[in-house]
Tab-separated table of C-alpha atoms in Angstrom:
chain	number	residue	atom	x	y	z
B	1	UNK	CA	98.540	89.952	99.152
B	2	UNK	CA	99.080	89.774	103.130
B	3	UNK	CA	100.801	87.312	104.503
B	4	UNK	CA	99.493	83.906	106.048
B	5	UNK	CA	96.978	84.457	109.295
B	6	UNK	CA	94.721	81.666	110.500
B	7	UNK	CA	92.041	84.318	111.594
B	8	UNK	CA	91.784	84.656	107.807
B	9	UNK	CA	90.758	81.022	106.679
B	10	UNK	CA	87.581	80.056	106.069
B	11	UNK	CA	85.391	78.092	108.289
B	12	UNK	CA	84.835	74.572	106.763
B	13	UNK	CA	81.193	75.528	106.546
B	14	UNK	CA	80.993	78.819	105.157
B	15	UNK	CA	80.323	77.015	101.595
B	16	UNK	CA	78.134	74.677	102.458
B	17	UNK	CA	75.961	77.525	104.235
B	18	UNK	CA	75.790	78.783	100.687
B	19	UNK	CA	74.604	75.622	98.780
B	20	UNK	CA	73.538	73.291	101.266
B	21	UNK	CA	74.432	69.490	99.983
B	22	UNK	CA	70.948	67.656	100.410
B	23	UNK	CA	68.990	70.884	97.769
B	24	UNK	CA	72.164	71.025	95.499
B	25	UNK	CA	73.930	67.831	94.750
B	26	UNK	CA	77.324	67.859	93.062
B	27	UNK	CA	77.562	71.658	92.569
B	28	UNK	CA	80.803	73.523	92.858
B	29	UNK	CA	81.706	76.810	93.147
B	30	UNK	CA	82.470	77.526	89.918
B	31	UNK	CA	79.097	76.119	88.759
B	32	UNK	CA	77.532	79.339	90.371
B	33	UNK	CA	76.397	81.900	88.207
B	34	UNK	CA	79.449	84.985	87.254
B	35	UNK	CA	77.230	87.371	88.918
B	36	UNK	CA	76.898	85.494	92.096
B	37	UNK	CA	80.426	84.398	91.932
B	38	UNK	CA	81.593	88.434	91.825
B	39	UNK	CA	78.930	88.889	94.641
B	40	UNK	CA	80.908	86.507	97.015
B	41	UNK	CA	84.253	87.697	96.208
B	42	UNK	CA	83.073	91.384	97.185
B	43	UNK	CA	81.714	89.946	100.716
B	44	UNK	CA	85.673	88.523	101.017
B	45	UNK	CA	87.788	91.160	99.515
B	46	UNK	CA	85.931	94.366	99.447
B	47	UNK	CA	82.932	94.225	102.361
B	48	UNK	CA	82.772	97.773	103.067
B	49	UNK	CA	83.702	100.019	100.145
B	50	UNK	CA	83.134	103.118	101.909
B	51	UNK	CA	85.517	102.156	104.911
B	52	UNK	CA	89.353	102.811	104.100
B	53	UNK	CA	91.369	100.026	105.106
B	54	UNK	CA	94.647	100.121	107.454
B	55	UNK	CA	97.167	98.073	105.959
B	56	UNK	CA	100.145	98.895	107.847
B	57	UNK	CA	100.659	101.465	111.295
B	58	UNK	CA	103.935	101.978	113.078
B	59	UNK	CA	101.959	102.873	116.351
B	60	UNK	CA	104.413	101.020	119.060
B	61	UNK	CA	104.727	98.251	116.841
B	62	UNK	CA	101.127	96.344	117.074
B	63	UNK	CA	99.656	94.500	114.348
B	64	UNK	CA	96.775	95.371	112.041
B	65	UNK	CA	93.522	93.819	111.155
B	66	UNK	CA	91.711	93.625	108.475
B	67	UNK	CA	88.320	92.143	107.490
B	68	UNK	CA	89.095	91.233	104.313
B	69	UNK	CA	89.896	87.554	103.013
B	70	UNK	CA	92.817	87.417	100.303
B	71	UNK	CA	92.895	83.241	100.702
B	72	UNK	CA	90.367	83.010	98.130
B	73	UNK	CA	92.563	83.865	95.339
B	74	UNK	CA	94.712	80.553	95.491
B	75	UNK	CA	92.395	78.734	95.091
B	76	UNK	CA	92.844	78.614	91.101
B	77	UNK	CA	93.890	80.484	88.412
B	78	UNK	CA	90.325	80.876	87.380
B	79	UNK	CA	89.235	82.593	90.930
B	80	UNK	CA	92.119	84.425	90.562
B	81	UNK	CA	91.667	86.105	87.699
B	82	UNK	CA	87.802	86.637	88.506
B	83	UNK	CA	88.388	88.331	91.477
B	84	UNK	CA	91.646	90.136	92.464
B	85	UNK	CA	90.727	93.155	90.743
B	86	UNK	CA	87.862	93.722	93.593
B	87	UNK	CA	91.097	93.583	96.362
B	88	UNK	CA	93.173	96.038	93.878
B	89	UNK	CA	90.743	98.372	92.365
B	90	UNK	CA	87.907	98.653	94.818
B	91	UNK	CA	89.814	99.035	98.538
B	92	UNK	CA	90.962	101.956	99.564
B	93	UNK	CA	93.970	101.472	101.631
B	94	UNK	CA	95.558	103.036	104.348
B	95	UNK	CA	99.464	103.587	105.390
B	96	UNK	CA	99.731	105.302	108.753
B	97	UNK	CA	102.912	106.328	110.111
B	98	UNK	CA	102.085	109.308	112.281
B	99	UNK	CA	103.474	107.989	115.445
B	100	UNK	CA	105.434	110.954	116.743
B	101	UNK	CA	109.067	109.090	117.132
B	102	UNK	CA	109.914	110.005	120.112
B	103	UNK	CA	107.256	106.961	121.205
B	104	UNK	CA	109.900	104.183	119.357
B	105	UNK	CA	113.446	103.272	118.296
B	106	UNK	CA	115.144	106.398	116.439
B	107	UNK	CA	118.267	104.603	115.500
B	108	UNK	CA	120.003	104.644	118.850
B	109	UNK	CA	119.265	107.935	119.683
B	110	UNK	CA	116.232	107.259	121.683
B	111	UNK	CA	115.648	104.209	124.240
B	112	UNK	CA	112.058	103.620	125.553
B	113	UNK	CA	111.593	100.200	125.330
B	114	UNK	CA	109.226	100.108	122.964
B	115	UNK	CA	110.168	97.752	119.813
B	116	UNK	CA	110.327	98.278	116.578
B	117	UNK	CA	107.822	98.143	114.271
B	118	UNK	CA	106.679	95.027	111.809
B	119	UNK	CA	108.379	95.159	108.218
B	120	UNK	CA	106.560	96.795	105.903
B	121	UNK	CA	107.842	94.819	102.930
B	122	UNK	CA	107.847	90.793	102.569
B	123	UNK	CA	110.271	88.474	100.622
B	124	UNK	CA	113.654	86.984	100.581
B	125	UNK	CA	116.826	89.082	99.252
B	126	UNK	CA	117.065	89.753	96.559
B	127	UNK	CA	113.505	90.510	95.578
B	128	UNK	CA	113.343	91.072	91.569
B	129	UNK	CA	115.511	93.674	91.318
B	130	UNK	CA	113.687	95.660	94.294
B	131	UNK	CA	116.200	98.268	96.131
B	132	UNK	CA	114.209	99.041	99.059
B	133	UNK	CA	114.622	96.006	101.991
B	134	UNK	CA	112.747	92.986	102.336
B	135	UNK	CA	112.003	90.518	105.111
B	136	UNK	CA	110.373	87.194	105.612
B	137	UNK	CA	108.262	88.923	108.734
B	138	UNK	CA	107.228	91.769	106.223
B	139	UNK	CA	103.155	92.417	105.918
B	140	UNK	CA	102.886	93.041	101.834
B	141	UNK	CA	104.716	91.958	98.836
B	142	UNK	CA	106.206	95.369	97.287
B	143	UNK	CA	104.465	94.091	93.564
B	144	UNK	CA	101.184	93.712	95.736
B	145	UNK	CA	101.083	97.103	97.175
B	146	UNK	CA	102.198	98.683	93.325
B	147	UNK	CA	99.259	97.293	91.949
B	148	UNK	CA	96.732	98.965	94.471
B	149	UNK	CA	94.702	101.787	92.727
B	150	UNK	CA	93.271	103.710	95.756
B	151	UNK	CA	96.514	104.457	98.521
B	152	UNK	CA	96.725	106.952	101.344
B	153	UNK	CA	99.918	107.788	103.069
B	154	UNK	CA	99.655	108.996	106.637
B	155	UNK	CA	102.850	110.701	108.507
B	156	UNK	CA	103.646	113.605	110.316
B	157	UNK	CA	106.041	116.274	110.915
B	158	UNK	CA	107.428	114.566	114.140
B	159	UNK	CA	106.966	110.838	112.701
B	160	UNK	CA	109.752	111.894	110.049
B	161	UNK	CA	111.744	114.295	112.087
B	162	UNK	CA	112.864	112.329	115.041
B	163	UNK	CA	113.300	114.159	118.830
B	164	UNK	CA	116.745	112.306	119.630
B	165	UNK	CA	119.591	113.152	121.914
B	166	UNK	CA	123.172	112.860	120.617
B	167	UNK	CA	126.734	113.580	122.483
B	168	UNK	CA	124.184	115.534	125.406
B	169	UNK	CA	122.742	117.677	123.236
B	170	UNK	CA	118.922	117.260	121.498
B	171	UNK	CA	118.811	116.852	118.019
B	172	UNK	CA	116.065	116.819	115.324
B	173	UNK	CA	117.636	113.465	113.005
B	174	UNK	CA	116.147	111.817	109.597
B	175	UNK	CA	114.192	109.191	111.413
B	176	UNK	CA	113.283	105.525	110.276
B	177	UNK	CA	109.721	106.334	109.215
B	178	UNK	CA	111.076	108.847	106.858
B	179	UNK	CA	113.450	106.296	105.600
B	180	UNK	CA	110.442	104.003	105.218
B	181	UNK	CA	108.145	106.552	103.453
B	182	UNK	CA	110.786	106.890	101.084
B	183	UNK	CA	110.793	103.208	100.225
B	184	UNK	CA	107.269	103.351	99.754
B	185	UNK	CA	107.707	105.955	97.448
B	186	UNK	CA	110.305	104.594	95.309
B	187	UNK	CA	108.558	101.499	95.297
B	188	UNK	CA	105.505	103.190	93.371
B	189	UNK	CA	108.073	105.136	91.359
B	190	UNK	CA	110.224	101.548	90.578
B	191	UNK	CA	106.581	100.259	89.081
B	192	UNK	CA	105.394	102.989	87.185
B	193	UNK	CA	108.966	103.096	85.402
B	194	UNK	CA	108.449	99.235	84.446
B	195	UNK	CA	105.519	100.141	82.293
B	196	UNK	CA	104.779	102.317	79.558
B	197	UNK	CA	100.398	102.236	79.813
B	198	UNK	CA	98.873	101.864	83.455
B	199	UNK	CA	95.683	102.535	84.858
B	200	UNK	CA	95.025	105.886	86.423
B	201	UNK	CA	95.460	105.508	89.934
B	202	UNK	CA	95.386	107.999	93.737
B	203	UNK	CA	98.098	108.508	96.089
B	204	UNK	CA	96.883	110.982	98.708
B	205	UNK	CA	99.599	111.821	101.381
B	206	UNK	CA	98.147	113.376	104.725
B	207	UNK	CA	100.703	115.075	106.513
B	208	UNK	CA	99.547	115.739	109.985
B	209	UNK	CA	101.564	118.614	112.365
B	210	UNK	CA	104.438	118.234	115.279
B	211	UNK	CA	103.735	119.464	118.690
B	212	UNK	CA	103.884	122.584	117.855
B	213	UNK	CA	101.017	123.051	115.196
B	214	UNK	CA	103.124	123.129	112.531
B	215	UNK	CA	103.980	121.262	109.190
B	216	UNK	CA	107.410	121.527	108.577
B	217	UNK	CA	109.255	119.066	105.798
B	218	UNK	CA	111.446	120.783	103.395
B	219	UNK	CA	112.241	124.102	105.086
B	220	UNK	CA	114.948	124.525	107.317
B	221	UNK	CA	114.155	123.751	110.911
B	222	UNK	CA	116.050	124.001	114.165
B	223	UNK	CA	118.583	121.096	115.134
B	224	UNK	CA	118.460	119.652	111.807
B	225	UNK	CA	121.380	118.612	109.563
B	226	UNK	CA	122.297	120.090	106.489
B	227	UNK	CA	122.365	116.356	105.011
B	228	UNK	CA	119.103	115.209	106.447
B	229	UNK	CA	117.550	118.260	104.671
B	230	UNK	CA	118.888	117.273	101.606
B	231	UNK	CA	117.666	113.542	102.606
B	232	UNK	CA	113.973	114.905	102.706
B	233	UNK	CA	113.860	116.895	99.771
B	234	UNK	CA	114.587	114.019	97.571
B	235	UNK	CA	110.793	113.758	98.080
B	236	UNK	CA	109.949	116.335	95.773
B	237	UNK	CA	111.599	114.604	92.593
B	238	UNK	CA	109.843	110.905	93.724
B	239	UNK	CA	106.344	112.464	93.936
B	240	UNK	CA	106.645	114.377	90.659
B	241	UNK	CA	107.803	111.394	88.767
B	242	UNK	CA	104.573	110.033	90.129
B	243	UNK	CA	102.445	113.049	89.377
B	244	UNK	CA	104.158	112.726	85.731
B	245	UNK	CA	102.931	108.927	85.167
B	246	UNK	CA	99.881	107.331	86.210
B	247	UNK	CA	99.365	108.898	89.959
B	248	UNK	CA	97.035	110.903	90.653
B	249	UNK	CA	98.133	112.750	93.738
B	250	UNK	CA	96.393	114.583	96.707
B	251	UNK	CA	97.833	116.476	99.590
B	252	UNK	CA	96.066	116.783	102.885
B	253	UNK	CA	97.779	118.810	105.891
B	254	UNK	CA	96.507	119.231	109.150
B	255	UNK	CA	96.712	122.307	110.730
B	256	UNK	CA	96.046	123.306	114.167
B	257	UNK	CA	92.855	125.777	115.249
B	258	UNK	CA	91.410	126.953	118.176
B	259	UNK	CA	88.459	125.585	118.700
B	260	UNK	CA	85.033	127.849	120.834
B	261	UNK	CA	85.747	126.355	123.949
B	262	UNK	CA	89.609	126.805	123.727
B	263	UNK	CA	90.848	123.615	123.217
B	264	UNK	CA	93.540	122.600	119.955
B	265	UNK	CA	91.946	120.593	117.460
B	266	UNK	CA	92.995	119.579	114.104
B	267	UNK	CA	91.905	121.148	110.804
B	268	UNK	CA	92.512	118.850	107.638
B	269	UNK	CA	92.813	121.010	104.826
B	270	UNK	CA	93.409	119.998	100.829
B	271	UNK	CA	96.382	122.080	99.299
B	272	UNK	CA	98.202	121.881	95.815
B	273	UNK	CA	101.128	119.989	94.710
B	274	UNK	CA	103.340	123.876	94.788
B	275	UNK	CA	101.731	124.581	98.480
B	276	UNK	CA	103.133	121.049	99.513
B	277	UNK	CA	107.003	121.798	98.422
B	278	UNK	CA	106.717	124.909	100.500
B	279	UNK	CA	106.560	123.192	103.543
Protein backbone atom coordinates (compact mmCIF):
# COMPACT_ATOMS: atom_id res chain seq x y z
CA UNK A 1 0.00 0.00 0.00
CA UNK A 2 2.87 2.69 0.83
CA UNK A 3 5.49 3.04 -1.15
CA UNK A 4 9.08 1.37 -0.85
CA UNK A 5 11.08 2.44 2.63
CA UNK A 6 14.03 0.43 3.86
CA UNK A 7 13.04 1.26 7.57
CA UNK A 8 10.17 -1.08 6.63
CA UNK A 9 12.05 -4.42 5.69
CA UNK A 10 12.48 -7.00 7.81
CA UNK A 11 15.55 -7.87 9.66
CA UNK A 12 17.04 -11.15 8.23
CA UNK A 13 16.40 -12.62 11.64
CA UNK A 14 13.08 -11.71 12.64
CA UNK A 15 11.93 -15.35 11.28
CA UNK A 16 14.32 -17.28 12.52
CA UNK A 17 13.63 -15.65 16.11
CA UNK A 18 10.27 -17.25 15.54
CA UNK A 19 11.27 -20.89 14.65
CA UNK A 20 14.73 -21.22 15.49
CA UNK A 21 16.51 -23.75 12.79
CA UNK A 22 18.31 -26.34 15.19
CA UNK A 23 14.26 -27.17 17.23
CA UNK A 24 12.41 -26.88 13.81
CA UNK A 25 14.09 -28.28 10.78
CA UNK A 26 12.71 -27.57 7.32
CA UNK A 27 9.64 -25.57 8.45
CA UNK A 28 8.33 -22.63 6.52
CA UNK A 29 6.13 -20.09 7.14
CA UNK A 30 3.33 -21.32 5.67
CA UNK A 31 3.71 -24.61 7.60
CA UNK A 32 2.61 -22.55 10.75
CA UNK A 33 -0.67 -23.04 11.99
CA UNK A 34 -3.71 -20.28 10.28
CA UNK A 35 -4.14 -19.01 13.68
CA UNK A 36 -0.57 -18.25 14.31
CA UNK A 37 -0.08 -17.15 10.81
CA UNK A 38 -3.11 -14.29 11.37
CA UNK A 39 -1.34 -13.63 14.78
CA UNK A 40 1.92 -12.48 12.96
CA UNK A 41 0.32 -10.57 10.30
CA UNK A 42 -1.58 -8.44 13.09
CA UNK A 43 1.98 -7.74 14.89
CA UNK A 44 3.00 -6.31 11.05
CA UNK A 45 -0.04 -4.65 9.78
CA UNK A 46 -2.29 -3.81 12.60
CA UNK A 47 0.00 -3.60 16.10
CA UNK A 48 -2.05 -1.20 17.87
CA UNK A 49 -5.74 -1.27 16.97
CA UNK A 50 -6.70 1.33 19.28
CA UNK A 51 -4.05 3.92 17.89
CA UNK A 52 -5.28 5.77 14.60
CA UNK A 53 -2.70 5.85 12.12
CA UNK A 54 -1.30 9.09 10.16
CA UNK A 55 -1.01 8.27 6.69
CA UNK A 56 -0.44 11.48 5.12
CA UNK A 57 0.09 15.40 6.87
CA UNK A 58 0.79 18.53 4.88
CA UNK A 59 2.53 20.09 8.04
CA UNK A 60 5.61 22.00 6.14
CA UNK A 61 6.03 19.17 4.02
CA UNK A 62 7.75 16.35 6.42
CA UNK A 63 7.25 12.81 6.02
CA UNK A 64 5.18 10.35 8.04
CA UNK A 65 5.84 7.21 9.90
CA UNK A 66 4.22 4.47 10.45
CA UNK A 67 4.77 1.24 12.43
CA UNK A 68 3.17 -0.90 10.33
CA UNK A 69 4.86 -3.42 7.75
CA UNK A 70 2.92 -3.70 4.28
CA UNK A 71 6.19 -5.81 2.70
CA UNK A 72 4.70 -8.88 3.89
CA UNK A 73 2.02 -9.01 1.40
CA UNK A 74 4.39 -9.71 -1.69
CA UNK A 75 5.54 -12.21 -0.56
CA UNK A 76 2.82 -14.57 -2.35
CA UNK A 77 -0.44 -14.65 -3.43
CA UNK A 78 -1.25 -16.93 -0.58
CA UNK A 79 0.05 -14.26 2.24
CA UNK A 80 -1.68 -11.94 0.37
CA UNK A 81 -4.85 -13.02 0.44
CA UNK A 82 -4.46 -14.21 4.23
CA UNK A 83 -3.64 -11.05 5.41
CA UNK A 84 -4.42 -7.70 3.68
CA UNK A 85 -7.73 -7.52 5.06
CA UNK A 86 -6.00 -6.88 8.70
CA UNK A 87 -4.15 -3.53 6.83
CA UNK A 88 -7.74 -2.61 5.18
CA UNK A 89 -10.34 -3.49 7.66
CA UNK A 90 -8.69 -3.24 11.03
CA UNK A 91 -6.47 0.32 10.82
CA UNK A 92 -7.91 3.24 11.34
CA UNK A 93 -6.29 5.83 9.29
CA UNK A 94 -5.60 9.27 9.47
CA UNK A 95 -5.48 12.27 6.71
CA UNK A 96 -4.38 15.52 8.31
CA UNK A 97 -4.34 18.62 6.46
CA UNK A 98 -4.92 21.28 9.08
CA UNK A 99 -1.85 23.24 8.45
CA UNK A 100 -3.17 26.79 8.39
CA UNK A 101 -1.76 27.84 4.69
CA UNK A 102 -0.39 30.69 5.34
CA UNK A 103 2.69 28.25 6.78
CA UNK A 104 3.26 26.86 2.80
CA UNK A 105 2.99 27.50 -0.94
CA UNK A 106 -0.64 29.01 -1.79
CA UNK A 107 -0.17 29.00 -5.49
CA UNK A 108 2.04 32.04 -5.81
CA UNK A 109 0.30 34.08 -3.60
CA UNK A 110 2.34 33.38 -0.60
CA UNK A 111 6.33 32.94 -0.43
CA UNK A 112 7.86 31.57 2.85
CA UNK A 113 10.18 29.22 1.82
CA UNK A 114 8.72 26.44 3.00
CA UNK A 115 8.17 23.58 0.20
CA UNK A 116 5.53 21.92 -0.84
CA UNK A 117 4.16 19.09 0.46
CA UNK A 118 4.74 15.14 -0.63
CA UNK A 119 2.06 13.83 -3.25
CA UNK A 120 -0.63 12.37 -1.85
CA UNK A 121 -1.35 10.01 -4.73
CA UNK A 122 1.28 7.47 -6.45
CA UNK A 123 1.46 6.16 -10.09
CA UNK A 124 2.32 7.03 -13.58
CA UNK A 125 -0.27 9.04 -15.92
CA UNK A 126 -2.64 7.85 -16.77
CA UNK A 127 -3.68 5.82 -13.77
CA UNK A 128 -6.86 3.52 -14.78
CA UNK A 129 -9.01 5.99 -15.69
CA UNK A 130 -8.27 8.07 -12.33
CA UNK A 131 -8.99 12.03 -12.82
CA UNK A 132 -7.41 13.30 -9.82
CA UNK A 133 -3.21 13.62 -10.37
CA UNK A 134 -0.71 11.13 -9.84
CA UNK A 135 3.03 11.07 -9.23
CA UNK A 136 5.84 8.63 -8.98
CA UNK A 137 6.89 10.51 -5.44
CA UNK A 138 3.16 10.02 -4.29
CA UNK A 139 2.70 8.09 -0.66
CA UNK A 140 -0.58 5.73 -1.58
CA UNK A 141 -1.98 4.16 -4.59
CA UNK A 142 -5.58 5.91 -5.04
CA UNK A 143 -7.17 1.92 -5.33
CA UNK A 144 -5.21 1.38 -1.94
CA UNK A 145 -6.63 4.19 -0.03
CA UNK A 146 -10.50 3.24 -1.67
CA UNK A 147 -10.31 0.04 -0.18
CA UNK A 148 -9.62 1.29 3.50
CA UNK A 149 -12.75 0.76 5.75
CA UNK A 150 -11.94 3.04 8.76
CA UNK A 151 -10.72 6.90 7.23
CA UNK A 152 -10.56 10.23 9.00
CA UNK A 153 -10.13 13.46 7.19
CA UNK A 154 -8.50 16.27 9.11
CA UNK A 155 -8.59 20.09 7.69
CA UNK A 156 -9.45 23.32 8.77
CA UNK A 157 -11.07 26.48 7.98
CA UNK A 158 -7.68 28.25 7.23
CA UNK A 159 -5.98 24.96 5.66
CA UNK A 160 -8.73 25.33 2.79
CA UNK A 161 -9.14 29.04 2.74
CA UNK A 162 -5.74 30.36 2.01
CA UNK A 163 -4.44 34.03 3.65
CA UNK A 164 -2.73 35.25 0.26
CA UNK A 165 -1.90 38.66 -1.06
CA UNK A 166 -2.78 39.53 -4.67
CA UNK A 167 -2.19 42.97 -6.79
CA UNK A 168 -1.42 44.62 -2.85
CA UNK A 169 -4.39 43.74 -1.52
CA UNK A 170 -5.10 40.42 0.99
CA UNK A 171 -7.22 37.92 -0.27
CA UNK A 172 -8.93 34.78 1.15
CA UNK A 173 -8.22 32.20 -2.31
CA UNK A 174 -9.33 28.32 -2.85
CA UNK A 175 -6.08 26.94 -1.60
CA UNK A 176 -4.20 23.64 -2.65
CA UNK A 177 -5.33 21.59 0.35
CA UNK A 178 -8.84 22.25 -0.62
CA UNK A 179 -8.01 21.22 -4.08
CA UNK A 180 -6.48 18.10 -2.55
CA UNK A 181 -9.41 17.26 -0.19
CA UNK A 182 -11.44 17.32 -3.12
CA UNK A 183 -9.40 14.66 -4.87
CA UNK A 184 -9.64 12.62 -1.96
CA UNK A 185 -13.14 12.89 -2.10
CA UNK A 186 -13.79 12.10 -5.58
CA UNK A 187 -11.48 9.40 -5.31
CA UNK A 188 -13.87 7.58 -2.70
CA UNK A 189 -16.80 8.76 -4.81
CA UNK A 190 -14.89 7.31 -8.33
CA UNK A 191 -14.82 3.73 -6.23
CA UNK A 192 -18.03 3.49 -4.79
CA UNK A 193 -19.53 4.28 -8.41
CA UNK A 194 -17.40 1.18 -9.81
CA UNK A 195 -19.40 -1.18 -7.69
CA UNK A 196 -22.82 -2.04 -7.13
CA UNK A 197 -22.35 -4.19 -3.34
CA UNK A 198 -19.47 -2.90 -0.94
CA UNK A 199 -18.81 -3.28 2.52
CA UNK A 200 -20.08 -0.70 4.94
CA UNK A 201 -17.39 1.53 5.62
CA UNK A 202 -16.53 5.33 7.96
CA UNK A 203 -15.40 8.52 6.65
CA UNK A 204 -15.29 10.97 9.55
CA UNK A 205 -14.17 14.55 8.48
CA UNK A 206 -12.88 16.80 11.47
CA UNK A 207 -12.99 20.24 10.57
CA UNK A 208 -10.99 22.22 13.00
CA UNK A 209 -11.50 26.42 13.22
CA UNK A 210 -9.36 29.54 11.61
CA UNK A 211 -7.83 32.04 13.86
CA UNK A 212 -10.65 33.38 14.68
CA UNK A 213 -12.68 30.48 16.40
CA UNK A 214 -14.71 29.93 13.73
CA UNK A 215 -15.74 27.19 11.12
CA UNK A 216 -16.54 28.73 8.09
CA UNK A 217 -16.80 26.52 4.60
CA UNK A 218 -19.82 27.12 2.58
CA UNK A 219 -21.06 30.51 3.79
CA UNK A 220 -19.96 33.57 2.41
CA UNK A 221 -16.86 34.99 4.00
CA UNK A 222 -14.88 38.17 3.59
CA UNK A 223 -12.26 38.43 0.62
CA UNK A 224 -13.53 35.43 -0.98
CA UNK A 225 -14.50 34.92 -4.65
CA UNK A 226 -17.75 34.31 -5.90
CA UNK A 227 -16.10 31.26 -7.93
CA UNK A 228 -14.11 29.81 -5.11
CA UNK A 229 -17.45 29.64 -3.19
CA UNK A 230 -18.94 27.83 -5.76
CA UNK A 231 -15.51 25.68 -5.85
CA UNK A 232 -16.22 24.61 -2.13
CA UNK A 233 -19.68 23.84 -2.24
CA UNK A 234 -19.19 21.17 -4.75
CA UNK A 235 -18.45 19.38 -1.44
CA UNK A 236 -21.86 18.97 -0.49
CA UNK A 237 -22.92 16.81 -3.67
CA UNK A 238 -19.39 14.49 -3.24
CA UNK A 239 -20.17 13.71 0.43
CA UNK A 240 -23.84 12.89 -0.19
CA UNK A 241 -23.08 10.58 -3.00
CA UNK A 242 -20.98 8.98 -0.31
CA UNK A 243 -23.55 9.14 2.44
CA UNK A 244 -25.95 7.54 -0.39
CA UNK A 245 -23.56 4.36 -1.04
CA UNK A 246 -21.52 2.52 1.29
CA UNK A 247 -20.01 5.52 3.63
CA UNK A 248 -20.84 5.91 6.64
CA UNK A 249 -20.08 9.49 7.49
CA UNK A 250 -19.23 11.52 10.71
CA UNK A 251 -18.66 15.18 11.21
CA UNK A 252 -16.50 16.52 13.96
CA UNK A 253 -15.95 20.48 14.32
CA UNK A 254 -13.91 22.12 16.68
CA UNK A 255 -15.03 25.00 18.26
CA UNK A 256 -13.32 27.40 20.39
CA UNK A 257 -14.17 27.85 24.46
CA UNK A 258 -12.90 29.63 27.16
CA UNK A 259 -11.40 27.65 29.31
CA UNK A 260 -11.35 28.52 33.86
CA UNK A 261 -8.15 30.00 33.72
CA UNK A 262 -8.84 32.12 30.53
CA UNK A 263 -6.97 30.61 28.04
CA UNK A 264 -8.65 29.36 24.23
CA UNK A 265 -8.87 25.80 23.95
CA UNK A 266 -10.53 23.63 21.51
CA UNK A 267 -13.89 21.89 21.93
CA UNK A 268 -14.48 18.88 19.43
CA UNK A 269 -18.00 18.50 19.06
CA UNK A 270 -20.09 15.70 16.79
CA UNK A 271 -22.80 17.47 14.55
CA UNK A 272 -25.18 16.09 11.74
CA UNK A 273 -24.75 15.82 8.12
CA UNK A 274 -27.59 19.26 7.79
CA UNK A 275 -25.45 21.16 10.70
CA UNK A 276 -22.27 20.51 8.46
CA UNK A 277 -23.77 22.26 5.08
CA UNK A 278 -24.54 25.21 7.26
CA UNK A 279 -21.18 26.07 7.75
Amino acid sequence: MLSPSPQLRFAPSFFSTLMPARTLPGLLFLDLPLELRIKIYSELLNPDPERGHILYHDRRGRPVSLNLHPEILRTNKQIYAEAVDILYNSNHLKLDLKTAVRHQCTGGFYRDGFKDPQPLFRGEPPYNGFESPVSPQGLIFPHCLQRVRHLELTFASNSVWAVGRGHRVFKVVFSHVAELVFEILNCLVEHNASFKKLPSKTLRLTVGPDYFGDVTLFQWGSRRSEEDMGKMRQMVPLLDRLRRSTRRLEFVVGVKVESEDGDDEIEWRQIDFETFKRL
